[in-house]
Amino acid sequence: MQRGAFVEIDLSCLSYNIRKIKRLIGKRPIIAVVKADAYGHGAVEVSKTIVSEGIKHLGVAFLNEAIELRESGIKEEILVFFDQDISQDIIDYQLTPVINSLSYARYLNKLAEKNRLIVRCHINIDTGMGRMGINSDNAYKAIREIIELKNLRVTGIMSHFSDADLADRCYAEEQVEQLKLLRNKLLKVLPKGCMFHIANSAATVALPEAYFDAVRPGLILYGVNPFSSAKFRPVMTVKARILSIRKLKKGTSISYGRTFITSRDTKVGVLAIGYADGLLRSTSNRAYFLVKGERAPVVGRVCMDLTIVDLTEIKGVKEGDEVVILGAQGDGDITSTELAESAGTIPYEILTSLGKTNRRFYKNSESNS
């Protein structure tokens, strides 16, 4: 057998989520975020489904991610959010770089001039993230200068919420207001059709005033909603098999560090998944998985290759049975939010950790909205 878990990606759920987003936002464009290998779901397959749903814009973090999509046959616009390389690949692969500084804009203009063409670009404004982008207090002047660069065509202005799930709604609204004020100042100087966008997944669901000209969802594409009101369908299911079933006497220690001691005679299952397979070690003694649709607690520390669960209360379990680490089985459901809470992290880390390491299998892309 091969090591680790196996990951099922249901592309019909992805299609469902896209159509649900479209119903929320109307006719605005969607910039679908597929960075980090589409949050562990597989950027190529996911992007092909996204494009089949009529989406014309994709977003990635770095050039190599964009190149992978181009070489797979994706022809739609690809925004590159963070990469600072002044690379000929931008030209050769017809990518749309995001400008995060004046110096980058100047170097990019020289590259475009050398190639005797115009490069489409977006400009990132820091309205409160404190990470990348042109400072908002200098944005108007900087954008005016970038617009004057003869070999660049500014087709978008973007910003990024600092609070991904908008827990501090007031601060998010301040960021929206900054972007609105900037847009109003720039209306007469920006090229026609220039898109403003800031709305992430949370804003797409709960902050319509942040929609501007386009939305930029990531997490909700993959079925994880920062809020509970709108139901999206999880795209990823993660499973592992039971390698061994053992009966342990009361008082037996389990796994490294003896962090779990059985309080009764206990039946345990040893699963073929560990932290080398993306299951965070911090889920030790905290997470639950599904066995025959019932919740089985993780007991002892997660090991590099193996994890142990308590099967005492679950009947009819045998070696080789599938255990659901993430997803639904029978009447049970383990969400990425629950698994993240048990690990003391966020759903993004759960999806990227489990998705990038293990074998992926794709279900068909026919949606049932």
Coordinates of N, CA and C in Angstrom, one line a residue, residues 6-179:
F6 N -5.9 9.4 1.7 CA -6.3 9.7 0.3 C -7.4 10.7 0.3
V7 N -7.3 11.6 -0.6 CA -8.2 12.8 -0.6 C -9.1 12.8 -1.8
E8 N -10.4 12.9 -1.5 CA -11.4 13.0 -2.6 C -11.8 14.4 -2.8
I9 N -11.7 14.9 -4.0 CA -12.1 16.3 -4.4 C -13.4 16.2 -5.3
D10 N -14.5 16.6 -4.7 CA -15.7 16.6 -5.4 C -15.9 17.9 -6.2
L11 N -15.7 17.8 -7.5 CA -15.7 19.1 -8.3 C -17.2 19.5 -8.5
S12 N -18.1 18.6 -8.4 CA -19.5 19.1 -8.4 C -19.9 20.0 -7.3
C13 N -19.3 19.8 -6.1 CA -19.5 20.7 -5.0 C -18.8 22.1 -5.3
L14 N -17.7 22.1 -5.9 CA -17.0 23.3 -6.3 C -17.9 24.1 -7.3
S15 N -18.5 23.4 -8.3 CA -19.4 24.1 -9.2 C -20.6 24.7 -8.5
Y16 N -21.2 23.9 -7.5 CA -22.3 24.4 -6.7 C -21.9 25.6 -6.0
N17 N -20.8 25.7 -5.4 CA -20.3 26.8 -4.6 C -20.2 28.1 -5.5
I18 N -19.6 27.9 -6.7 CA -19.5 29.0 -7.6 C -20.8 29.6 -8.0
R19 N -21.8 28.7 -8.2 CA -23.1 29.2 -8.6 C -23.8 29.9 -7.5
K20 N -23.5 29.4 -6.3 CA -24.1 30.1 -5.1 C -23.5 31.5 -4.9
I21 N -22.2 31.6 -5.1 CA -21.5 32.9 -5.1 C -22.1 33.9 -6.1
K22 N -22.3 33.4 -7.3 CA -22.9 34.2 -8.4 C -24.3 34.7 -8.0
R23 N -25.1 33.9 -7.3 CA -26.4 34.3 -6.9 C -26.3 35.4 -5.8
L24 N -25.2 35.4 -5.1 CA -25.0 36.4 -4.0 C -24.6 37.8 -4.6
I25 N -23.8 37.8 -5.7 CA -23.1 39.0 -6.1 C -23.7 39.6 -7.4
G26 N -24.6 38.8 -8.0 CA -25.1 39.3 -9.3 C -24.2 39.2 -10.4
K27 N -24.1 40.2 -11.3 CA -23.3 40.0 -12.5 C -21.8 40.5 -12.4
R28 N -21.4 40.8 -11.2 CA -20.0 41.1 -11.0 C -19.1 40.0 -11.3
P29 N -17.9 40.3 -11.8 CA -16.9 39.2 -12.1 C -16.4 38.6 -10.8
I30 N -16.0 37.4 -10.9 CA -15.3 36.7 -9.8 C -13.9 36.5 -10.1
I31 N -13.0 36.9 -9.2 CA -11.6 36.5 -9.3 C -11.4 35.3 -8.3
A32 N -11.3 34.1 -8.9 CA -11.2 32.9 -8.1 C -9.8 32.7 -7.6
V33 N -9.6 32.6 -6.3 CA -8.3 32.5 -5.7 C -7.9 31.0 -5.7
V34 N -6.9 30.6 -6.4 CA -6.4 29.2 -6.5 C -4.9 29.1 -6.1
K35 N -4.5 30.0 -5.3 CA -3.1 30.0 -4.8 C -2.9 28.8 -3.9
A36 N -1.6 28.4 -3.6 CA -1.3 27.3 -2.7 C -2.0 26.0 -3.2
D37 N -1.8 25.8 -4.5 CA -2.4 24.6 -5.1 C -3.9 24.5 -4.9
A38 N -4.6 25.7 -5.0 CA -6.0 25.8 -4.8 C -6.4 25.3 -3.4
Y39 N -5.6 25.8 -2.4 CA -5.8 25.5 -1.0 C -5.7 24.0 -0.7
G40 N -4.8 23.4 -1.5 CA -4.6 21.9 -1.3 C -5.5 21.0 -2.1
H41 N -6.4 21.6 -3.0 CA -7.4 20.9 -3.8 C -6.9 20.5 -5.1
G42 N -5.7 21.1 -5.5 CA -5.2 20.8 -6.9 C -5.5 21.9 -7.8
A43 N -4.6 22.8 -8.1 CA -4.9 24.0 -8.8 C -5.3 23.8 -10.3
V44 N -4.8 22.8 -10.9 CA -5.1 22.6 -12.3 C -6.5 22.1 -12.5
E45 N -6.8 21.0 -11.8 CA -8.2 20.5 -11.9 C -9.2 21.4 -11.4
V46 N -9.0 22.1 -10.3 CA -9.9 23.1 -9.8 C -10.1 24.2 -10.8
S47 N -9.0 24.7 -11.3 CA -9.1 25.9 -12.2 C -9.9 25.5 -13.5
K48 N -9.7 24.3 -14.0 CA -10.5 23.9 -15.2 C -12.0 23.9 -14.9
T49 N -12.4 23.4 -13.7 CA -13.8 23.5 -13.3 C -14.3 24.9 -13.2
I50 N -13.4 25.7 -12.5 CA -13.8 27.1 -12.3 C -14.0 27.8 -13.7
V51 N -13.1 27.6 -14.6 CA -13.3 28.2 -16.0 C -14.5 27.7 -16.7
S52 N -14.8 26.4 -16.5 CA -16.0 25.8 -17.1 C -17.3 26.4 -16.6
E53 N -17.2 27.1 -15.4 CA -18.4 27.8 -14.9 C -18.4 29.2 -15.3
G54 N -17.6 29.6 -16.3 CA -17.7 30.9 -16.9 C -16.8 32.0 -16.2
I55 N -16.0 31.6 -15.2 CA -15.2 32.6 -14.5 C -13.9 32.9 -15.4
K56 N -13.7 34.2 -15.5 CA -12.6 34.7 -16.5 C -11.3 35.2 -15.8
H57 N -11.3 35.2 -14.4 CA -10.1 35.7 -13.7 C -9.8 34.7 -12.6
L58 N -8.5 34.4 -12.5 CA -7.9 33.5 -11.4 C -6.8 34.3 -10.7
G59 N -6.6 33.9 -9.5 CA -5.6 34.6 -8.7 C -4.6 33.6 -8.0
V60 N -3.3 33.8 -8.2 CA -2.3 33.0 -7.5 C -1.3 33.9 -6.8
A61 N -0.5 33.3 -6.0 CA 0.5 34.0 -5.2 C 1.8 34.3 -6.0
F62 N 2.3 33.3 -6.7 CA 3.6 33.4 -7.3 C 3.6 32.9 -8.7
L63 N 4.7 33.3 -9.4 CA 4.7 33.1 -10.9 C 4.7 31.6 -11.2
N64 N 5.4 30.7 -10.4 CA 5.4 29.3 -10.8 C 4.0 28.7 -10.7
E65 N 3.1 29.2 -9.9 CA 1.7 28.8 -9.8 C 1.0 29.2 -11.1
A66 N 1.2 30.4 -11.5 CA 0.6 30.8 -12.8 C 1.0 30.1 -14.0
I67 N 2.3 29.8 -14.0 CA 2.9 29.1 -15.2 C 2.3 27.7 -15.2
E68 N 2.2 27.0 -14.1 CA 1.6 25.7 -14.1 C 0.2 25.7 -14.7
L69 N -0.6 26.7 -14.4 CA -1.9 26.8 -15.0 C -1.9 27.1 -16.5
R70 N -1.0 28.0 -16.9 CA -0.9 28.2 -18.4 C -0.5 27.0 -19.1
E71 N 0.5 26.2 -18.6 CA 1.0 25.1 -19.3 C -0.1 23.9 -19.2
S72 N -1.1 24.0 -18.4 CA -2.1 23.0 -18.4 C -3.2 23.4 -19.4
G73 N -3.1 24.6 -20.0 CA -4.1 25.0 -21.0 C -5.1 26.1 -20.6
I74 N -4.9 26.6 -19.4 CA -5.8 27.7 -18.9 C -5.4 29.0 -19.6
K75 N -6.4 29.6 -20.3 CA -6.2 30.8 -21.1 C -6.7 32.1 -20.4
E76 N -7.5 31.9 -19.4 CA -8.1 33.1 -18.7 C -7.1 33.9 -18.0
E77 N -7.5 35.2 -17.6 CA -6.5 36.1 -16.9 C -6.1 35.4 -15.6
I78 N -4.8 35.5 -15.3 CA -4.2 35.1 -14.1 C -3.5 36.2 -13.4
L79 N -4.0 36.6 -12.2 CA -3.4 37.7 -11.4 C -2.3 37.0 -10.6
V80 N -1.1 37.6 -10.5 CA -0.1 37.1 -9.6 C 0.1 38.1 -8.5
F81 N -0.3 37.8 -7.3 CA -0.5 38.7 -6.2 C 0.8 39.2 -5.6
F82 N 1.8 38.3 -5.4 CA 2.9 38.7 -4.5 C 4.3 38.7 -5.1
D83 N 4.4 38.0 -6.2 CA 5.8 37.8 -6.8 C 6.4 39.1 -7.1
Q84 N 7.7 39.3 -6.8 CA 8.4 40.5 -7.1 C 9.5 40.4 -8.1
D85 N 9.5 39.2 -8.8 CA 10.5 39.0 -9.8 C 10.1 39.8 -11.1
I86 N 11.1 40.4 -11.7 CA 10.8 41.1 -13.0 C 11.2 40.0 -14.0
S87 N 10.3 39.2 -14.3 CA 10.7 38.0 -15.1 C 10.1 38.0 -16.5
Q88 N 10.8 37.6 -17.5 CA 10.3 37.4 -18.8 C 9.1 36.5 -18.9
D89 N 8.9 35.7 -17.9 CA 7.8 34.8 -17.8 C 6.4 35.6 -17.8
I90 N 6.5 36.8 -17.2 CA 5.3 37.6 -17.2 C 4.8 37.9 -18.6
I91 N 5.7 38.2 -19.5 CA 5.4 38.4 -20.9 C 5.1 37.1 -21.6
D92 N 6.0 36.2 -21.5 CA 5.8 34.9 -22.3 C 4.5 34.2 -22.0
Y93 N 4.1 34.3 -20.7 CA 2.9 33.5 -20.3 C 1.6 34.4 -20.2
Q94 N 1.8 35.7 -20.6 CA 0.7 36.7 -20.6 C 0.0 36.7 -19.2
L95 N 0.7 37.0 -18.2 CA 0.2 37.1 -16.9 C -0.1 38.5 -16.5
T96 N -0.9 38.7 -15.4 CA -1.2 40.0 -14.9 C -0.6 40.2 -13.6
P97 N 0.5 40.9 -13.5 CA 1.2 41.1 -12.2 C 0.4 42.1 -11.3
V98 N 0.5 41.9 -10.0 CA 0.0 42.9 -9.1 C 1.2 43.7 -8.6
I99 N 1.0 45.0 -8.7 CA 2.1 46.0 -8.3 C 2.0 46.3 -6.9
N100 N 3.0 46.0 -6.1 CA 3.0 46.3 -4.7 C 3.9 47.5 -4.3
S101 N 4.6 48.0 -5.2 CA 5.5 49.2 -4.9 C 5.8 49.9 -6.2
L102 N 6.2 51.2 -6.0 CA 6.5 52.0 -7.2 C 7.8 51.5 -7.9
S103 N 8.7 51.0 -7.1 CA 9.9 50.5 -7.8 C 9.6 49.3 -8.7
Y104 N 8.7 48.4 -8.2 CA 8.4 47.3 -9.0 C 7.7 47.7 -10.3
A105 N 6.8 48.7 -10.2 CA 6.1 49.3 -11.4 C 7.1 49.8 -12.4
R106 N 8.1 50.5 -11.9 CA 9.1 51.1 -12.9 C 9.9 50.0 -13.6
Y107 N 10.3 49.0 -12.8 CA 11.1 47.8 -13.4 C 10.2 47.1 -14.4
L108 N 8.9 46.9 -14.0 CA 8.0 46.2 -14.9 C 7.8 47.0 -16.2
N109 N 7.7 48.3 -16.1 CA 7.6 49.1 -17.3 C 8.8 48.9 -18.2
K110 N 10.0 48.9 -17.7 CA 11.2 48.7 -18.5 C 11.1 47.3 -19.2
L111 N 10.7 46.3 -18.5 CA 10.6 45.0 -19.1 C 9.6 45.0 -20.3
A112 N 8.4 45.7 -20.0 CA 7.4 45.8 -21.1 C 8.0 46.6 -22.3
E113 N 8.7 47.7 -22.0 CA 9.3 48.5 -23.0 C 10.3 47.7 -23.9
K114 N 11.1 46.9 -23.2 CA 12.1 46.1 -23.9 C 11.4 45.1 -24.8
N115 N 10.2 44.6 -24.5 CA 9.5 43.7 -25.3 C 8.5 44.4 -26.3
R116 N 8.5 45.7 -26.2 CA 7.7 46.5 -27.1 C 6.2 46.2 -27.1
L117 N 5.7 46.1 -25.8 CA 4.3 45.8 -25.7 C 3.8 46.4 -24.4
I118 N 2.5 46.3 -24.2 CA 1.8 46.9 -23.0 C 1.5 45.7 -22.1
V119 N 1.8 45.8 -20.8 CA 1.5 44.8 -19.8 C 0.3 45.3 -19.0
R120 N -0.7 44.5 -18.9 CA -1.8 44.7 -18.0 C -1.4 44.4 -16.6
C121 N -1.8 45.3 -15.6 CA -1.4 45.1 -14.2 C -2.5 45.6 -13.3
H122 N -2.5 45.1 -12.1 CA -3.4 45.6 -11.0 C -2.4 46.2 -10.0
I123 N -3.0 47.1 -9.1 CA -2.2 47.8 -8.1 C -2.8 47.4 -6.7
N124 N -1.9 47.0 -5.8 CA -2.4 46.7 -4.5 C -2.2 47.8 -3.5
I125 N -3.2 48.2 -2.8 CA -3.2 49.3 -1.9 C -3.3 48.8 -0.5
D126 N -2.4 49.1 0.4 CA -2.5 48.7 1.8 C -3.4 49.6 2.6
T127 N -4.6 49.1 2.8 CA -5.6 49.9 3.6 C -5.6 49.5 5.1
G128 N -4.7 48.6 5.5 CA -4.7 48.2 6.9 C -4.2 46.8 7.1
M129 N -3.7 46.1 6.1 CA -3.1 44.8 6.3 C -1.7 44.9 6.9
G130 N -1.0 45.9 6.5 CA 0.4 46.0 6.9 C 1.4 45.0 6.4
R131 N 1.0 44.4 5.2 CA 1.9 43.3 4.7 C 2.5 43.8 3.4
M132 N 1.8 43.8 2.3 CA 2.3 44.2 1.0 C 1.4 45.3 0.4
G133 N 1.9 46.0 -0.5 CA 1.0 47.0 -1.1 C 1.6 48.4 -0.9
I134 N 1.0 49.4 -1.7 CA 1.4 50.8 -1.6 C 0.6 51.4 -0.4
N135 N 1.3 52.1 0.5 CA 0.6 52.7 1.6 C -0.6 53.6 1.1
S136 N -1.7 53.5 1.8 CA -2.9 54.2 1.4 C -2.7 55.7 1.4
D137 N -1.8 56.2 2.3 CA -1.7 57.7 2.4 C -0.8 58.2 1.3
N138 N -0.2 57.3 0.5 CA 0.6 57.7 -0.7 C 0.0 57.2 -1.9
A139 N -1.2 56.6 -1.8 CA -1.7 55.8 -3.0 C -2.1 56.7 -4.2
Y140 N -2.7 57.8 -3.9 CA -3.2 58.6 -5.1 C -2.0 59.1 -5.9
K141 N -1.0 59.6 -5.3 CA 0.2 60.0 -6.0 C 0.9 58.9 -6.7
A142 N 1.1 57.8 -6.0 CA 1.7 56.6 -6.6 C 1.0 56.1 -7.8
I143 N -0.3 56.0 -7.7 CA -1.1 55.5 -8.8 C -1.1 56.4 -10.0
R144 N -1.1 57.7 -9.8 CA -1.0 58.7 -10.8 C 0.4 58.5 -11.6
E145 N 1.4 58.2 -10.8 CA 2.7 58.0 -11.5 C 2.7 56.7 -12.3
I146 N 2.1 55.7 -11.7 CA 2.1 54.4 -12.5 C 1.3 54.5 -13.7
I147 N 0.2 55.2 -13.7 CA -0.7 55.4 -14.9 C 0.1 56.0 -16.0
E148 N 1.1 56.9 -15.6 CA 1.9 57.6 -16.6 C 2.9 56.8 -17.3
L149 N 3.2 55.6 -16.7 CA 4.2 54.7 -17.3 C 3.6 54.1 -18.6
K150 N 4.3 54.4 -19.7 CA 3.7 54.2 -21.0 C 3.5 52.7 -21.4
N151 N 4.2 51.8 -20.8 CA 4.1 50.4 -21.2 C 3.3 49.6 -20.2
L152 N 2.6 50.2 -19.3 CA 1.8 49.6 -18.3 C 0.3 50.0 -18.5
R153 N -0.6 49.1 -18.4 CA -2.0 49.5 -18.4 C -2.7 49.0 -17.1
V154 N -3.1 49.9 -16.3 CA -3.7 49.5 -15.0 C -5.1 49.1 -15.3
T155 N -5.4 47.9 -15.0 CA -6.8 47.3 -15.2 C -7.5 47.0 -13.9
G156 N -6.8 47.2 -12.7 CA -7.4 46.9 -11.5 C -6.7 47.6 -10.3
I157 N -7.5 47.9 -9.3 CA -7.0 48.4 -8.0 C -7.5 47.5 -6.9
M158 N -6.7 46.9 -6.1 CA -7.1 46.0 -5.1 C -6.6 46.3 -3.7
S159 N -7.2 45.7 -2.7 CA -6.7 45.8 -1.3 C -7.1 44.5 -0.7
H160 N -6.7 44.3 0.6 CA -6.8 43.1 1.3 C -7.3 43.3 2.7
F161 N -8.4 42.6 3.2 CA -8.8 42.8 4.5 C -7.8 42.2 5.5
S162 N -7.6 42.8 6.6 CA -6.6 42.3 7.6 C -7.3 41.3 8.5
D163 N -8.6 41.3 8.6 CA -9.3 40.4 9.5 C -10.1 39.5 8.5
A164 N -9.5 38.3 8.3 CA -10.1 37.4 7.2 C -11.5 37.1 7.3
D165 N -12.0 36.9 8.6 CA -13.4 36.5 8.8 C -14.2 37.7 9.3
L166 N -13.7 38.9 9.2 CA -14.4 40.2 9.5 C -14.9 40.2 10.9
A167 N -14.2 39.5 11.9 CA -14.6 39.6 13.3 C -14.7 41.0 13.8
D168 N -13.8 41.8 13.3 CA -13.8 43.3 13.7 C -14.4 44.0 12.5
R169 N -15.8 44.0 12.4 CA -16.5 44.6 11.3 C -16.2 46.1 11.1
C170 N -16.0 46.8 12.2 CA -15.7 48.2 12.1 C -14.5 48.5 11.4
Y171 N -13.4 47.7 11.6 CA -12.1 48.0 11.0 C -12.3 47.6 9.5
A172 N -13.0 46.6 9.2 CA -13.2 46.2 7.8 C -13.9 47.3 7.0
E173 N -14.9 47.9 7.7 CA -15.7 49.0 7.1 C -14.8 50.2 6.8
E174 N -13.8 50.5 7.7 CA -12.9 51.5 7.6 C -12.0 51.3 6.3
Q175 N -11.6 50.0 6.1 CA -10.8 49.7 4.9 C -11.6 49.9 3.7
V176 N -12.9 49.5 3.7 CA -13.8 49.7 2.5 C -13.9 51.2 2.3
E177 N -14.1 52.0 3.3 CA -14.2 53.5 3.1 C -12.9 54.1 2.5
Q178 N -11.8 53.6 2.9 CA -10.5 54.1 2.3 C -10.5 53.8 0.8
L179 N -10.9 52.6 0.5 CA -10.9 52.3 -1.0 C -11.9 53.1 -1.8

